[in-house]
PDB file of C-alpha atoms and ligand atoms in Angstrom:
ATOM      1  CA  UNK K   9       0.000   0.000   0.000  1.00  0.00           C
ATOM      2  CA  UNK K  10       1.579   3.401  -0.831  1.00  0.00           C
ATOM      3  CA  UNK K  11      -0.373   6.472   0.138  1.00  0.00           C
ATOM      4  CA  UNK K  12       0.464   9.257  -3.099  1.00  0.00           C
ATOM      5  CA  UNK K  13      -0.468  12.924  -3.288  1.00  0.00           C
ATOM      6  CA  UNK K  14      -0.633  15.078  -6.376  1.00  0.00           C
ATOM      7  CA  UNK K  15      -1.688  18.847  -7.545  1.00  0.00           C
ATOM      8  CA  UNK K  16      -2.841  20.637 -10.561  1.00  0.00           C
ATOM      9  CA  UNK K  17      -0.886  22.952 -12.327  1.00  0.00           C
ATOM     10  CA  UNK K  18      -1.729  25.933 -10.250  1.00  0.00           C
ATOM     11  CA  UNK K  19      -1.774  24.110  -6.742  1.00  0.00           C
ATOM     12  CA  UNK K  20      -4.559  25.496  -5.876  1.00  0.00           C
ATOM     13  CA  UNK K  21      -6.176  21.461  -6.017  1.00  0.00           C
ATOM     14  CA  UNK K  22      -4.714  18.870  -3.852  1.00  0.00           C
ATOM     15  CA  UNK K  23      -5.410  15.055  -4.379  1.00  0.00           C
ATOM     16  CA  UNK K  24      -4.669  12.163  -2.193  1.00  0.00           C
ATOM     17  CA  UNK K  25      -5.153   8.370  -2.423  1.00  0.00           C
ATOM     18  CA  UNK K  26      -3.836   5.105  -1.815  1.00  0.00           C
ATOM     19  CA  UNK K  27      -2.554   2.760  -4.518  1.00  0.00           C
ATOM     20  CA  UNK K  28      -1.095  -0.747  -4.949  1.00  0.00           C
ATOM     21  CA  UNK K  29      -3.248  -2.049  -1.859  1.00  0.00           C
ATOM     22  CA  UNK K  30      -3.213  -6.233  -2.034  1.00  0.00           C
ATOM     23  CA  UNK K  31      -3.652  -7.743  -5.435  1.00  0.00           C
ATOM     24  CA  UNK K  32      -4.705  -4.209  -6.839  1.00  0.00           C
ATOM     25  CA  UNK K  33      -1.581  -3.182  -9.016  1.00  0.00           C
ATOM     26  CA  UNK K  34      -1.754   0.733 -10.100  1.00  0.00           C
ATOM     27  CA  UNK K  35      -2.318   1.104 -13.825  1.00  0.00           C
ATOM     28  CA  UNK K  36      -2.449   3.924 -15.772  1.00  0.00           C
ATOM     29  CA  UNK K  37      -5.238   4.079 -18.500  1.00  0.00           C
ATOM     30  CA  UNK K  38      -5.782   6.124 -21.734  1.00  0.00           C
ATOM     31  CA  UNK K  39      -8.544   7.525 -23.305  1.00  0.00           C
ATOM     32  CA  UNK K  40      -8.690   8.086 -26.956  1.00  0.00           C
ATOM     33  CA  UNK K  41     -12.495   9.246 -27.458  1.00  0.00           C
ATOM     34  CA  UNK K  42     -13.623  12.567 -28.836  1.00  0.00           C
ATOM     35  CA  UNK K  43     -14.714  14.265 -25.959  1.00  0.00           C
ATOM     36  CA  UNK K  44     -11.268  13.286 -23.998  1.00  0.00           C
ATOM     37  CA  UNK K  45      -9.098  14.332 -26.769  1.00  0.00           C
ATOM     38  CA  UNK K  46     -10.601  17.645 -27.348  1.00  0.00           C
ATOM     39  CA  UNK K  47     -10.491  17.772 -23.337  1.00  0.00           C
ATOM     40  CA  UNK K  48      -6.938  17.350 -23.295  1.00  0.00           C
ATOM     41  CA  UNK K  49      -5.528  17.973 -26.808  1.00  0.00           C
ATOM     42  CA  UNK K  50      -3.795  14.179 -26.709  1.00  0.00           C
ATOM     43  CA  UNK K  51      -5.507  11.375 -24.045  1.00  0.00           C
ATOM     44  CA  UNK K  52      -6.743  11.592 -20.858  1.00  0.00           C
ATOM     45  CA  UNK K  53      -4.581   9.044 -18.772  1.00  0.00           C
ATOM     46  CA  UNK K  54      -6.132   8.133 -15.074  1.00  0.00           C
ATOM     47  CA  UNK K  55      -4.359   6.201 -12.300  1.00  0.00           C
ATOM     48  CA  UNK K  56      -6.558   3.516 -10.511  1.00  0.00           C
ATOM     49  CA  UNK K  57      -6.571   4.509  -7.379  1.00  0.00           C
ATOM     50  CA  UNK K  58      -7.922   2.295  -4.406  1.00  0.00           C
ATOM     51  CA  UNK K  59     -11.453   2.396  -3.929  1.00  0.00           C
ATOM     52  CA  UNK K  60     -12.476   4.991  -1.579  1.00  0.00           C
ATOM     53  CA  UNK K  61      -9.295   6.803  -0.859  1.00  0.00           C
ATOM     54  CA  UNK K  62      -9.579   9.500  -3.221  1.00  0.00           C
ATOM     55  CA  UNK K  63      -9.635  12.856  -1.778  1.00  0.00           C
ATOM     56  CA  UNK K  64      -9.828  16.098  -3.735  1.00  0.00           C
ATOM     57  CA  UNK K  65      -9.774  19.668  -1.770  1.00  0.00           C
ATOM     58  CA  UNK K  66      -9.399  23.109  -3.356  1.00  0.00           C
ATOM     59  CA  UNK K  67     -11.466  24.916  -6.172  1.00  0.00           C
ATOM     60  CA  UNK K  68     -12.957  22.151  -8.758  1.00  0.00           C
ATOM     61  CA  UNK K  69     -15.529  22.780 -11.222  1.00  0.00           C
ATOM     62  CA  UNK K  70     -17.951  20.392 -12.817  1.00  0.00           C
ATOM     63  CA  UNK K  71     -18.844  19.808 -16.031  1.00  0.00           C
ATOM     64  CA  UNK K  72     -21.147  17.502 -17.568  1.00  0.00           C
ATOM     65  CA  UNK K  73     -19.755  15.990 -20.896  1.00  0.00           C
ATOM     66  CA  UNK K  74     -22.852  13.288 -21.389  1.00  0.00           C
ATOM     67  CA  UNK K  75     -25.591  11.610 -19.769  1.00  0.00           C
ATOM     68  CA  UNK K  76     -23.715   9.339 -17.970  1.00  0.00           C
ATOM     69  CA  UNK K  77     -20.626  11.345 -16.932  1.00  0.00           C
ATOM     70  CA  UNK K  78     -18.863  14.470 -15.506  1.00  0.00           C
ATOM     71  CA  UNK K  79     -15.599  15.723 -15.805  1.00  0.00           C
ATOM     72  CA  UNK K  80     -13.592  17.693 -13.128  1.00  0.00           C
ATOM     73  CA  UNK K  81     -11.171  20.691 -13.377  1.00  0.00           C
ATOM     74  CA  UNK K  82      -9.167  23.385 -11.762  1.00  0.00           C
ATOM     75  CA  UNK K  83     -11.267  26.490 -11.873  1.00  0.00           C
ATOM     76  CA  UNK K  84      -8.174  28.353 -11.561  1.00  0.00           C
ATOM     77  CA  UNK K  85      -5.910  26.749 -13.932  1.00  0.00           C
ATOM     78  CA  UNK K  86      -7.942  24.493 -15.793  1.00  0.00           C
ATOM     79  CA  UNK K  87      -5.952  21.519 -14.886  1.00  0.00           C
ATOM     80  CA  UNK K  88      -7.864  18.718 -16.118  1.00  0.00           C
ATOM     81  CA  UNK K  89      -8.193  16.650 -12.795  1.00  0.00           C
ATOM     82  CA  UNK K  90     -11.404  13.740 -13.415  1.00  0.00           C
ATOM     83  CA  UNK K  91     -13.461  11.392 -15.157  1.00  0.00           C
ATOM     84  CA  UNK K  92     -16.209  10.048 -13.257  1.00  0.00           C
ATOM     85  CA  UNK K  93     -19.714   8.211 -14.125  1.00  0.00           C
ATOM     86  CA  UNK K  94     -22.331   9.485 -12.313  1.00  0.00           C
ATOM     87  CA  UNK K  95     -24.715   6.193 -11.710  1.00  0.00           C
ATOM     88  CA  UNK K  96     -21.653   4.847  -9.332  1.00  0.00           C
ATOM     89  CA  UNK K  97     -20.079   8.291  -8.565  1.00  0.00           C
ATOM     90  CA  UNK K  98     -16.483   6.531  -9.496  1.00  0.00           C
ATOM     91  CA  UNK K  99     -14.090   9.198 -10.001  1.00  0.00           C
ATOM     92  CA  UNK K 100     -10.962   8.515 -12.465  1.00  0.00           C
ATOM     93  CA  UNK K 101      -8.337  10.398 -11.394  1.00  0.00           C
ATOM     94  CA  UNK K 102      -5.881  12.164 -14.013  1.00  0.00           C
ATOM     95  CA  UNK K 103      -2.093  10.602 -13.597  1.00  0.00           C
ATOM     96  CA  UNK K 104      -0.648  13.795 -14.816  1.00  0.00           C
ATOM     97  CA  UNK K 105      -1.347  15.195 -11.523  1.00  0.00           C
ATOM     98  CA  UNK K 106       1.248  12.735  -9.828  1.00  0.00           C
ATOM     99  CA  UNK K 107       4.792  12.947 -10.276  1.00  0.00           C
ATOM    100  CA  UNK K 108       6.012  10.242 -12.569  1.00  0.00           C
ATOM    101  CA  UNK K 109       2.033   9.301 -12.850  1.00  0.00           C
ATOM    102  CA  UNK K 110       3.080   8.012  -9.746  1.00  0.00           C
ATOM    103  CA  UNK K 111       4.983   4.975 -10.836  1.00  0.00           C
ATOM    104  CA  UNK K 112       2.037   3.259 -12.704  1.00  0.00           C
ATOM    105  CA  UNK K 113       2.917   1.601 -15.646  1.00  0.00           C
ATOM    106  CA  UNK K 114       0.280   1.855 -19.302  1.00  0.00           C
ATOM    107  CA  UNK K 115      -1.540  -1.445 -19.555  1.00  0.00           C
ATOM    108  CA  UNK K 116      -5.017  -0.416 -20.976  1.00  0.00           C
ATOM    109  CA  UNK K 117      -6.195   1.439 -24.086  1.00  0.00           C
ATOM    110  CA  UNK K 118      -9.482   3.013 -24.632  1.00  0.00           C
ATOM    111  CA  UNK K 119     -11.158   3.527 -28.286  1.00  0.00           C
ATOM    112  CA  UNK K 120      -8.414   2.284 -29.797  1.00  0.00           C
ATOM    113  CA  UNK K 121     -10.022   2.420 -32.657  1.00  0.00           C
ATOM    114  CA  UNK K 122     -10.042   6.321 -32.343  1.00  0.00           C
ATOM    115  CA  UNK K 123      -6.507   7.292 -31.947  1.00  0.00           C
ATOM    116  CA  UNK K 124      -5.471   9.551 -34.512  1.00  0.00           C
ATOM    117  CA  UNK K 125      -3.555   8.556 -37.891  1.00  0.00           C
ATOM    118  CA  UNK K 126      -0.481  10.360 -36.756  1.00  0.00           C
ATOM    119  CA  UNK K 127       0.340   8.826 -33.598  1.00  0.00           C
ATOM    120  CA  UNK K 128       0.388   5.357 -31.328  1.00  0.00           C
ATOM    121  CA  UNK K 129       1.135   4.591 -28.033  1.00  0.00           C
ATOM    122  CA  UNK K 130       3.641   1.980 -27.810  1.00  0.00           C
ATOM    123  CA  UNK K 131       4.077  -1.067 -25.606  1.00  0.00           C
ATOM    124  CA  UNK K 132       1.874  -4.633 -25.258  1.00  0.00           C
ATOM    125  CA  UNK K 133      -0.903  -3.447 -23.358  1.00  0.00           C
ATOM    126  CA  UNK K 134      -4.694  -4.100 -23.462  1.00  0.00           C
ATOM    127  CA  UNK K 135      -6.408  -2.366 -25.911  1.00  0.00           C
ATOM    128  CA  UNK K 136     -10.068  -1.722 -26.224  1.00  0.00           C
ATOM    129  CA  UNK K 137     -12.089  -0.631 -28.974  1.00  0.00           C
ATOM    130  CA  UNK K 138     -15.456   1.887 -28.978  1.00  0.00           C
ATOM    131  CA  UNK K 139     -17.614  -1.293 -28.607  1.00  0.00           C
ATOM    132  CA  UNK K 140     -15.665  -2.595 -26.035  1.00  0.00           C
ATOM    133  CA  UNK K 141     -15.121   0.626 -24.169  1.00  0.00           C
ATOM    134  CA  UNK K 142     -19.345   1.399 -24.779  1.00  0.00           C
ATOM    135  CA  UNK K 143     -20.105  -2.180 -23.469  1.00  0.00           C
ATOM    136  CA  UNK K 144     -17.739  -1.707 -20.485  1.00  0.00           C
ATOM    137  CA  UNK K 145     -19.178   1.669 -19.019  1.00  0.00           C
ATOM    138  CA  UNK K 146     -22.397   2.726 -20.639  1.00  0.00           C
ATOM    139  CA  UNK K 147     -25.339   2.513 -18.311  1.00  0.00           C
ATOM    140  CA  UNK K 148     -26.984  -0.950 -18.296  1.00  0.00           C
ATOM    141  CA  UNK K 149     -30.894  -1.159 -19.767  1.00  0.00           C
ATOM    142  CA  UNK K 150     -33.110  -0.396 -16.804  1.00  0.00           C
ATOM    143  CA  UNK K 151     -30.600   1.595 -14.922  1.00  0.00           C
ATOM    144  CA  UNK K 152     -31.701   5.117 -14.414  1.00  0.00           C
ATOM    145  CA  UNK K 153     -29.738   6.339 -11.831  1.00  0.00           C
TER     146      UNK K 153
HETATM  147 ZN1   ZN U 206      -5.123  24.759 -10.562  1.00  0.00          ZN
END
């Protein structure tokens, strides 16, 4: 178990968590869809953080990027600090805000379908298509929440 602590760019947002608890390995994940790259300009990348220890304190703003999810930020810098889905309130924290993305090595890929012609992320990880990704986290039929 290591306990890790990041910021954005401005400072003004602290984050804390706890990673590599038992048989829960940190990863680092990217995201190649639309609304993430315009987001970011390249990927958003999150660290799996254990479940429950993520703390956030200072000046966030919310936005709502579908029906099914949000995305955090600094509302002084911008930093782009979350992805979360609302119907379990799971954030996904961004690894950029962790020096050295705190150690986590890339092992998953989503809409890998997506990523543009110019560029690739290298390495033998898991990669997931938009129908994979889609299956994976949109809502389920008959969940409303
Ligand atoms: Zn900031």
């Amino acid at each position: 178990m290591t306990d890790i602590s990041g910021q954005c760019l401005c400072g003004a947002v602290t984050v804390t968590a706890t990673i590599n608890t038992g048989e829960r390995p940190a990863i680092v994940r990217a995201c190649h869809c639309d609304m993430c790259r315009r987001q970011t300009s390249s990927m958003f990348m999150s660290l799996a953080t254990d479940p429950g220890t993520l703390k956030i304190e200072g000046p966030e703003k919310i936005y709502r990027s579908s029906e099914w999810a949000q995305r955090g930020f600094c509302e002084v810098c911008g930093s782009t600090l979350w992805y979360g889905t609302l119907h379990d309130g799971v954030k996904n924290i961004a690894a950029g805000l962790f020096d050295n993305a705190a150690g986590a090595p890339l092992k998953l890929e989503f809409y890998s379908d997506m990523v543009p012609e110019g560029y690739a992320l290298a390495g033998d990880h898991r990669r997931l298509t938009t129908q994979d990704a889609i299956a994976l986290f949109a809502p389920q039929e008959g969940d409303n929440s």
